[in-house]
mmCIF file of C-alpha atoms in Angstrom:
data_model
loop_
_atom_site.group_PDB
_atom_site.id
_atom_site.type_symbol
_atom_site.label_atom_id
_atom_site.label_comp_id
_atom_site.label_asym_id
_atom_site.label_seq_id
_atom_site.Cartn_x
_atom_site.Cartn_y
_atom_site.Cartn_z
ATOM 1 C CA UNK A 906 0.069 0.015 0.065
ATOM 2 C CA UNK A 907 1.586 3.356 -0.880
ATOM 3 C CA UNK A 908 2.407 5.900 1.725
ATOM 4 C CA UNK A 909 0.116 8.847 1.796
ATOM 5 C CA UNK A 910 2.162 12.048 1.762
ATOM 6 C CA UNK A 911 0.774 14.809 3.945
ATOM 7 C CA UNK A 912 -0.183 17.968 2.003
ATOM 8 C CA UNK A 913 1.444 21.084 3.353
ATOM 9 C CA UNK A 914 2.407 24.534 2.041
ATOM 10 C CA UNK A 915 5.905 25.243 1.079
ATOM 11 C CA UNK A 916 7.489 28.666 0.308
ATOM 12 C CA UNK A 917 9.460 29.599 -2.731
ATOM 13 C CA UNK A 918 12.817 28.912 -1.368
ATOM 14 C CA UNK A 919 11.650 25.139 -1.027
ATOM 15 C CA UNK A 920 10.258 25.119 -4.374
ATOM 16 C CA UNK A 921 13.534 26.437 -5.683
ATOM 17 C CA UNK A 922 15.493 23.829 -3.715
ATOM 18 C CA UNK A 923 13.059 21.027 -4.740
ATOM 19 C CA UNK A 924 13.150 21.801 -8.493
ATOM 20 C CA UNK A 925 16.395 23.406 -9.195
ATOM 21 C CA UNK A 926 14.561 26.013 -11.036
ATOM 22 C CA UNK A 927 15.432 29.631 -10.109
ATOM 23 C CA UNK A 928 12.635 32.108 -8.954
ATOM 24 C CA UNK A 929 12.333 33.845 -12.360
ATOM 25 C CA UNK A 930 11.964 30.526 -14.147
ATOM 26 C CA UNK A 931 9.217 29.248 -11.673
ATOM 27 C CA UNK A 932 7.151 32.516 -12.267
ATOM 28 C CA UNK A 933 7.721 32.204 -16.194
ATOM 29 C CA UNK A 934 6.558 28.544 -16.082
ATOM 30 C CA UNK A 935 3.560 29.610 -13.996
ATOM 31 C CA UNK A 936 2.808 32.351 -16.707
ATOM 32 C CA UNK A 937 3.095 29.899 -19.326
ATOM 33 C CA UNK A 938 0.606 27.402 -17.555
ATOM 34 C CA UNK A 939 3.260 24.797 -17.081
ATOM 35 C CA UNK A 940 3.850 24.897 -13.348
ATOM 36 C CA UNK A 941 1.517 24.709 -10.324
ATOM 37 C CA UNK A 942 0.015 27.919 -9.226
ATOM 38 C CA UNK A 943 0.720 29.161 -5.831
ATOM 39 C CA UNK A 944 -1.935 29.618 -3.098
ATOM 40 C CA UNK A 945 -2.618 33.142 -1.406
ATOM 41 C CA UNK A 946 -2.108 32.776 2.211
ATOM 42 C CA UNK A 947 -2.613 36.302 3.111
ATOM 43 C CA UNK A 948 -2.397 39.835 1.721
ATOM 44 C CA UNK A 949 1.503 39.641 0.941
ATOM 45 C CA UNK A 950 2.076 35.764 1.409
ATOM 46 C CA UNK A 951 1.680 32.727 -0.915
ATOM 47 C CA UNK A 952 2.982 29.182 -0.998
ATOM 48 C CA UNK A 953 2.785 26.140 -3.203
ATOM 49 C CA UNK A 954 1.177 22.733 -2.224
ATOM 50 C CA UNK A 955 4.089 20.279 -1.855
ATOM 51 C CA UNK A 956 2.200 17.370 -3.538
ATOM 52 C CA UNK A 957 1.517 19.451 -6.558
ATOM 53 C CA UNK A 958 5.288 20.127 -6.861
ATOM 54 C CA UNK A 959 6.182 16.490 -6.426
ATOM 55 C CA UNK A 960 3.472 15.515 -9.056
ATOM 56 C CA UNK A 961 5.081 18.047 -11.449
ATOM 57 C CA UNK A 962 8.508 16.636 -10.976
ATOM 58 C CA UNK A 963 7.201 13.023 -11.389
ATOM 59 C CA UNK A 964 5.543 14.126 -14.579
ATOM 60 C CA UNK A 965 8.918 15.724 -15.951
ATOM 61 C CA UNK A 966 10.699 12.396 -15.194
ATOM 62 C CA UNK A 967 7.868 10.361 -16.877
ATOM 63 C CA UNK A 968 8.215 12.542 -19.938
ATOM 64 C CA UNK A 969 11.952 12.148 -20.136
ATOM 65 C CA UNK A 970 11.545 8.234 -19.609
ATOM 66 C CA UNK A 971 8.779 8.117 -22.509
ATOM 67 C CA UNK A 972 11.124 10.187 -24.776
ATOM 68 C CA UNK A 973 14.030 7.794 -24.249
ATOM 69 C CA UNK A 974 11.660 4.780 -24.875
ATOM 70 C CA UNK A 975 10.567 6.361 -28.253
ATOM 71 C CA UNK A 976 14.083 6.732 -29.548
#
């Protein structure tokens, strides 16, 4: 049985660390519709859902693996 990952909010610094993508790249991907959008937590505060970031990473890996199989 797969382990359930607890959803939690993560801030931009952790998103950068998890993805290896710089801040400007993350916001560019969001603008293009290619990255999970942040959630507003307050007037000047936002964060991302950790499971959405993990899913995005998993999809990039799957795309890479699928491309390698097609070669």
